[in-house]
Coordinates of C-alpha atoms and ligand atoms in Angstrom, one line a residue:
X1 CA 98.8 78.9 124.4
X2 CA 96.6 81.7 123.3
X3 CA 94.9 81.3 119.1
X4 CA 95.5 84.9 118.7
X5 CA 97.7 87.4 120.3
X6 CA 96.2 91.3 119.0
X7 CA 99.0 93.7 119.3
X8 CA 97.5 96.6 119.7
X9 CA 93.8 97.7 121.6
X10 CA 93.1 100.8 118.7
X11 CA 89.7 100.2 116.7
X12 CA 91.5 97.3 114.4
X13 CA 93.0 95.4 117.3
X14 CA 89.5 95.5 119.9
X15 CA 87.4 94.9 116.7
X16 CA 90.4 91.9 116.1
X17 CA 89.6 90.5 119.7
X18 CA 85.8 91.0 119.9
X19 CA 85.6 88.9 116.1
X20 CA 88.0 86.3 117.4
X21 CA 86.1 85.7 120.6
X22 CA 83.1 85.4 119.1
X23 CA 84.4 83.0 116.7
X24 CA 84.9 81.5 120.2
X25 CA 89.3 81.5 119.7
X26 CA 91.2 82.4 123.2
X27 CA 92.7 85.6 122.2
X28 CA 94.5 88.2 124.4
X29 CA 95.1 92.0 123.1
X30 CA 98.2 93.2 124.5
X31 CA 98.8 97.4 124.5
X32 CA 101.7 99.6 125.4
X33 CA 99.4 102.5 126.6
X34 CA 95.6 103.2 127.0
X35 CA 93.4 101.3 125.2
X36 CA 91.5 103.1 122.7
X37 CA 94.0 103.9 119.9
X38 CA 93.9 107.3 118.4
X39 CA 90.1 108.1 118.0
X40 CA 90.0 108.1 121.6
X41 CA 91.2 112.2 121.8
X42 CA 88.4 112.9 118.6
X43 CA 85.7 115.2 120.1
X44 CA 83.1 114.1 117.9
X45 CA 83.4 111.0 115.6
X46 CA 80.3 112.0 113.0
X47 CA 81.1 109.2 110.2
X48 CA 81.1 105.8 111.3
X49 CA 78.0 103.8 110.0
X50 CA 75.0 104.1 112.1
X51 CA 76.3 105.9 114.4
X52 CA 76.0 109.6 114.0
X53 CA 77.8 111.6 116.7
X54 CA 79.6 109.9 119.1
X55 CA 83.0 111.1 121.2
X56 CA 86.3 109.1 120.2
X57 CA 86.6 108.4 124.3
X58 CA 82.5 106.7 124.2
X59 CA 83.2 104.8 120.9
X60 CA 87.0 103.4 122.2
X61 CA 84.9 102.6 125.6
X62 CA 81.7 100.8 124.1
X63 CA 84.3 98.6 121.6
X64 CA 86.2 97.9 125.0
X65 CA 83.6 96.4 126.8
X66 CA 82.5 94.8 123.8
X67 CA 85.0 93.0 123.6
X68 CA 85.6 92.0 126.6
X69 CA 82.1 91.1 127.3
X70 CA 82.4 88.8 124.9
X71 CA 85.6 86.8 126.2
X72 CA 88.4 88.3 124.8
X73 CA 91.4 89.0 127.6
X74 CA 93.3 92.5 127.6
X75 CA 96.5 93.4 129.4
X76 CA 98.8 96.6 129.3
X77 CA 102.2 95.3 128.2
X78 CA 104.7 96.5 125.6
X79 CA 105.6 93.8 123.0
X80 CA 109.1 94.1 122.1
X81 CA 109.3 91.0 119.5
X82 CA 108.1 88.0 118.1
X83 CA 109.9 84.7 117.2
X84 CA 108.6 81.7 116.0
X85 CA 106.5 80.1 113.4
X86 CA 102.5 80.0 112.2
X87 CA 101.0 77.5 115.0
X88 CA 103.7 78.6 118.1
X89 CA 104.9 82.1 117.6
X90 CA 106.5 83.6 121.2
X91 CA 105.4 87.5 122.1
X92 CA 107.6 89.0 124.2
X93 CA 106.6 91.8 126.2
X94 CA 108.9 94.0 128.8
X95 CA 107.8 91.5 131.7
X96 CA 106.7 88.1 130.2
X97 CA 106.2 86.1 127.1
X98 CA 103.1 85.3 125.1
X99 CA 102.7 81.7 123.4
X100 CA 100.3 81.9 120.0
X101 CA 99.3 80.0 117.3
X102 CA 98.6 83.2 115.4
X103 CA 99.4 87.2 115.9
X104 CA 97.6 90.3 114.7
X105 CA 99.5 93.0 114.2
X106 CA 97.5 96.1 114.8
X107 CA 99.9 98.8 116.5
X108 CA 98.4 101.9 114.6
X109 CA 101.1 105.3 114.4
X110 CA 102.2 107.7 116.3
X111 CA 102.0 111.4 116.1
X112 CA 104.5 113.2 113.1
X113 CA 106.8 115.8 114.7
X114 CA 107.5 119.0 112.8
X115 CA 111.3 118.6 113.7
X116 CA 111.8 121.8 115.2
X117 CA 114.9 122.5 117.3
X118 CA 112.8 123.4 120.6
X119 CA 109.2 121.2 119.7
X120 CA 110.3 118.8 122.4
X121 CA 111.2 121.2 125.0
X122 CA 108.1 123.3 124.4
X123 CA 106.0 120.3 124.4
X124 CA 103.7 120.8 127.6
X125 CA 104.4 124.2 127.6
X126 CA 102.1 125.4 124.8
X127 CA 102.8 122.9 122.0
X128 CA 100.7 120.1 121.7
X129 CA 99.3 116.9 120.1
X130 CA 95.9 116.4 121.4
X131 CA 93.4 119.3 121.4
X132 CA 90.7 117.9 123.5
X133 CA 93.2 116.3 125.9
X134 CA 94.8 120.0 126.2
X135 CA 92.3 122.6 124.5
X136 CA 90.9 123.6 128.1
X137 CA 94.6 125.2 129.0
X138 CA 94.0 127.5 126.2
X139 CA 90.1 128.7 127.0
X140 CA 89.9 132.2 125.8
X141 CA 93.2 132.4 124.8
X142 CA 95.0 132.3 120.9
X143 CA 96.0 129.0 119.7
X144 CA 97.4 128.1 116.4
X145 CA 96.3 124.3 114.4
X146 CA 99.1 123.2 112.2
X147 CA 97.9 120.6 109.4
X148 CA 95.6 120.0 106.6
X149 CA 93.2 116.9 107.8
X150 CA 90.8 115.8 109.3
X151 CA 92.0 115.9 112.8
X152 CA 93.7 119.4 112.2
X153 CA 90.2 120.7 110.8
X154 CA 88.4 118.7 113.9
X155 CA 90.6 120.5 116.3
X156 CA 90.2 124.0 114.8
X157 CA 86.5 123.6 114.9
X158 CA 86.8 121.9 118.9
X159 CA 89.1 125.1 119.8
X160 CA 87.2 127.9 118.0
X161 CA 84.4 126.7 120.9
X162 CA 86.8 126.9 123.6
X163 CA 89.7 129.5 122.2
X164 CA 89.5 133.8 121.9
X165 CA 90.8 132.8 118.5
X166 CA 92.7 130.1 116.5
X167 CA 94.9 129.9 113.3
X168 CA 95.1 127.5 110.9
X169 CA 98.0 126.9 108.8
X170 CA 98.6 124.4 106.1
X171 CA 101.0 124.3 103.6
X172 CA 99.1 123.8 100.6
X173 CA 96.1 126.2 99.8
X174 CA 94.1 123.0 99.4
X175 CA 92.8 120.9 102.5
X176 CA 93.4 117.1 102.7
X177 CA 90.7 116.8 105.1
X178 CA 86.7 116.8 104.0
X179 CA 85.3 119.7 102.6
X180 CA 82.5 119.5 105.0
X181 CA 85.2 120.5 108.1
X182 CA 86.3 123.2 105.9
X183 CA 82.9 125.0 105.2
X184 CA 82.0 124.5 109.0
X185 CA 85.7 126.4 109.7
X186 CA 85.4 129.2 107.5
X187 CA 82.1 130.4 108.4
X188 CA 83.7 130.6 111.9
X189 CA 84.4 134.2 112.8
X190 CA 87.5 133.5 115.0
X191 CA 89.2 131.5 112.9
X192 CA 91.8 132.6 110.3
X193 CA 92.9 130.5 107.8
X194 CA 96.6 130.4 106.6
X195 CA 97.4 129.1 103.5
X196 CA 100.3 128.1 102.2
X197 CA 102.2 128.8 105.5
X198 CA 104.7 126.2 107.3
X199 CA 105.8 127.2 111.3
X200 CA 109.3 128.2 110.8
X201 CA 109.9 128.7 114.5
X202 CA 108.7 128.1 118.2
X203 CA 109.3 131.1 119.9
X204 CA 109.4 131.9 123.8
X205 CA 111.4 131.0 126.4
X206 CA 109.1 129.8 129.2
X207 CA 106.3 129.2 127.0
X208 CA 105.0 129.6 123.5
X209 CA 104.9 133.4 122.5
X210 CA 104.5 133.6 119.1
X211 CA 105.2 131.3 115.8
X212 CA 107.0 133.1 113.1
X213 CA 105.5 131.4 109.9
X214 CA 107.1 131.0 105.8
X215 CA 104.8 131.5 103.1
X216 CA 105.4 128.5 101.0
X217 CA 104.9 130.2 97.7
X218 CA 106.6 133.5 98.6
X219 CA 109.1 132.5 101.2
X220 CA 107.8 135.5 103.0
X221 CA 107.9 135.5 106.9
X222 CA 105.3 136.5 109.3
X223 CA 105.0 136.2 112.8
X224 CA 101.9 135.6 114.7
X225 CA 101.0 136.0 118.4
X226 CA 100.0 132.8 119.8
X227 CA 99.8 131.1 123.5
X228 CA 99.7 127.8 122.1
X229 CA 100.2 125.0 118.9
X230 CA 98.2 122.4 118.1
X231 CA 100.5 119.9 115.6
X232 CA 98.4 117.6 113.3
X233 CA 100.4 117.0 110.8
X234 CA 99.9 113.2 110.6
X235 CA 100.9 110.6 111.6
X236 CA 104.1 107.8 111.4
X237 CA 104.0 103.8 112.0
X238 CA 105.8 102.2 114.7
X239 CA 106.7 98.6 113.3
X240 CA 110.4 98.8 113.6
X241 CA 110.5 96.1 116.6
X242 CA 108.8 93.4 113.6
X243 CA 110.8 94.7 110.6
X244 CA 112.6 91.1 111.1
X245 CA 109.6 89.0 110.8
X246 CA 107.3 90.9 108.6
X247 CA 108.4 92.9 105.4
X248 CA 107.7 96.6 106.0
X249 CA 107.2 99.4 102.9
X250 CA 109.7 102.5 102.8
X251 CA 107.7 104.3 105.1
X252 CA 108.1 101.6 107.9
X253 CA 104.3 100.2 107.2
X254 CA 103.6 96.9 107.4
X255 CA 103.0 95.3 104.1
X256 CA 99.6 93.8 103.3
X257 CA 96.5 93.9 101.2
X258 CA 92.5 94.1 102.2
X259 CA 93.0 90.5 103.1
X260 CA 95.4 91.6 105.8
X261 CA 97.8 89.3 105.4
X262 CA 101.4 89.9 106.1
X263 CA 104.9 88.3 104.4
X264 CA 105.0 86.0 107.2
X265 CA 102.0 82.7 107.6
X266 CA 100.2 83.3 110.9
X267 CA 100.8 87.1 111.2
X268 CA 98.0 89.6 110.1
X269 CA 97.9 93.3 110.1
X270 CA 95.2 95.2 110.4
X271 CA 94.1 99.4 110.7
X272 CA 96.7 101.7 110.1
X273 CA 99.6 99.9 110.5
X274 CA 99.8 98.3 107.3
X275 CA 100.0 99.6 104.1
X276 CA 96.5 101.0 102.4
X277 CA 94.8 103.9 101.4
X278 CA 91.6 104.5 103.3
X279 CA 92.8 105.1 106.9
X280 CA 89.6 105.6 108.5
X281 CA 87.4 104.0 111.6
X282 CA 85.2 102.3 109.2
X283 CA 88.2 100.7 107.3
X284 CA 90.1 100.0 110.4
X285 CA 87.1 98.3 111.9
X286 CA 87.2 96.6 108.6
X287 CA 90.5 95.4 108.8
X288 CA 90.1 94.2 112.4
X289 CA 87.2 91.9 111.6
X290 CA 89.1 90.6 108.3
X291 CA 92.5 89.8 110.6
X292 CA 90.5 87.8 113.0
X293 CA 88.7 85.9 110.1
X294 CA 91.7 85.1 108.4
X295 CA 93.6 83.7 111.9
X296 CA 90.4 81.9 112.7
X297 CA 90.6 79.9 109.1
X298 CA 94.3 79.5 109.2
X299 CA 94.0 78.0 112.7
X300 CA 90.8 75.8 111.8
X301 CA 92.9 74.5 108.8
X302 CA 96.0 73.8 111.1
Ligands
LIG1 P1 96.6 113.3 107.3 O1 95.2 113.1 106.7 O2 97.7 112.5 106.9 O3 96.9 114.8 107.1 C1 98.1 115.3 107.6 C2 98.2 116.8 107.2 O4 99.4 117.3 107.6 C3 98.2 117.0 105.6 O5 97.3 118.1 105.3 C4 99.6 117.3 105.3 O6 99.8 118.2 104.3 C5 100.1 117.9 106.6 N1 101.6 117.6 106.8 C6 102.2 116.4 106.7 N2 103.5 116.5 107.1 C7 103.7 117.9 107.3 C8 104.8 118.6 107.6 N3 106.0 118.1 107.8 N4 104.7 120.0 107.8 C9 103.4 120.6 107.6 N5 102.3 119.9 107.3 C10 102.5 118.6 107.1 O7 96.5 113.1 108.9 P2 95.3 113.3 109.9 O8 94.6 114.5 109.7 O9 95.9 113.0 111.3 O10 94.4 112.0 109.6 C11 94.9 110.7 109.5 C12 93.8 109.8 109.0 O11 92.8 109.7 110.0 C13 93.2 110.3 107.7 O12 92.8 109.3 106.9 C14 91.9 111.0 108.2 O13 90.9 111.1 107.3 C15 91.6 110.1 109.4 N6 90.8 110.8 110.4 C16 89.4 110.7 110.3 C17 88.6 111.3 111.2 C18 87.2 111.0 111.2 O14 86.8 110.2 110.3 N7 86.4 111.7 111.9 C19 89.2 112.2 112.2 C20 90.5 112.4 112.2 C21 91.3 111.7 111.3 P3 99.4 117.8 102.7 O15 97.9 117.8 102.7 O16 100.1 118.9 102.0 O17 100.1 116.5 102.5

């Protein structure tokens, strides 16, 4: 019987496990893929307190060990569902089953698709999600950044380093992401801003040729030559396999306030997955420490 099952090993769910173990619970964080959550493919993380440059991939690493230098257990498995009740909840996983007295929910999102015909099928061959996992294929070549945050204005500045030259189109003329990003982009000289443009089509057979781009305000077409697209368009939660223990919102987050507590006694959720406004590394590091409080309380009050 484990206090705390984490699902999830982003920056909420390791910062979930390191709190819990040193609030000496036995806790296990349980992840479908790599550890590290999303801020592991960041090039360069330059706003989390007192730390001021780090990679995504060193921060994710450090909070790993962390962790589990300080007792907490990991294992890659993909939890499927949860039954039960505050004080012996049941995790199921693809392979085995995980008894808890308490579970933290912190299974971050997953990347938004544009929802083109052929974005699947040119996946891999020039369209992708991750520009530092795949911005070397591109070195010296033409790339395109679709999106109007952070990580779209992170990637653009990451490819202009590696890339001949690189696009960006938004949709809006205004950015989402900090103006900071923005000066840095346009004082870039092979990097052209396109504003407000959405990508109409993929095009190529083999691989990515070209994009053929709608003005937003005109409804005026233009094509541009490109070798590859980088999609950053946001990003969608995956909580559908606990819509029938915790109440989700429209969008499919989880609901719950700063306190991170969920419809359900004995289930916290915590980063990105629930519903809030700041979705940051700060915040979800925030969030992480606050679930693991919360559990440790509940379970101290049991
Ligand atoms: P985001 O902030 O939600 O931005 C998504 C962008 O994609 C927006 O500009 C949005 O346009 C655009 N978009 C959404 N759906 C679209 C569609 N169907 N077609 C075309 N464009 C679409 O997502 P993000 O940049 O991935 O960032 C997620 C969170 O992580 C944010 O809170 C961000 O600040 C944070 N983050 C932080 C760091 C850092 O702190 N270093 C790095 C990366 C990300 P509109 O603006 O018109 O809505």
């Amino acid at each position: 019987m484990y206090d705390i099952v984490v699902i999830g090993a982003g920056t909420a769910g390791m910062t979930a496990g390191l709190y819990a173990a040193r609030g000496g619970m036995k806790v296990i964080v349980l992840e479908g893929e790599g550890y590290g959550g999303q801020i592991v493919v960041s090039p360069e993380v330059e706003n989390y307190p007192g730390i001021p440059n780090i990679s995504g991939y060193d921060f994710s690493e450090g909070l790993y060990k962390q962790m589990l230098d300080c007792g907490a257990e990991y294992k890659q498995a993909n939890v499927t569902r949860i039954e039960g009740d505050f004080g012996s909840f049941k995790v199921y996983t693809d392979s085995e089953a995980f008894d808890a007295k308490t579970v933290i929910l912190a299974t971050g999102v997953k990347n938004r698709k544009l929802g083109l015909s052929n974005e699947e099928q040119m996946t891999g061959l020039g369209v992708s999600y991750c520009a530092t996992c795949d911005g070397n294929f591109f070195r010296k070549k033409t790339v395109a950044v679709n999106g109007g945050g952070n990580t779209a204005l992170e990637d653009a500045i990451f490819l202009s380093k590696i890339c001949e030259k690189v696009y960006v189109i938004h949709r809006r003329n205004a950015f989402r992401g900090e103006e900071a990003y923005v000066k840095q982009l346009k004082a870039l000289d092979n990097v052209e801003i396109m504003t407000p443009y959405t990508v109409d089509s993929i095009n190529g057979t083999e691989r990515v040729t070209s994009l053929t781009l709608n003005n937003a305000e005109t409804n005026d077409k233009v094509d541009i030559d490109v070798n590859g697209l980088f999609v950053a368009i946001g990003q969608v939660p995956n909580n559908q396999a606990f819509a029938d223990v915790v109440e989700l919102d429209e969008a499919g987050y989880i609901k719950a306030l700063e306190d991170t507590l969920t419809s359900k006694k004995g289930i916290y959720a915590a980063g990105d997955c629930r519903t809030k406004e700041v979705r940051q590394l700060a915040t979800a590091a925030a969030d992480g420490a606050t679930a693991a409080y919360k559990a440790i309380n509940d379970i101290n009050l049991m």
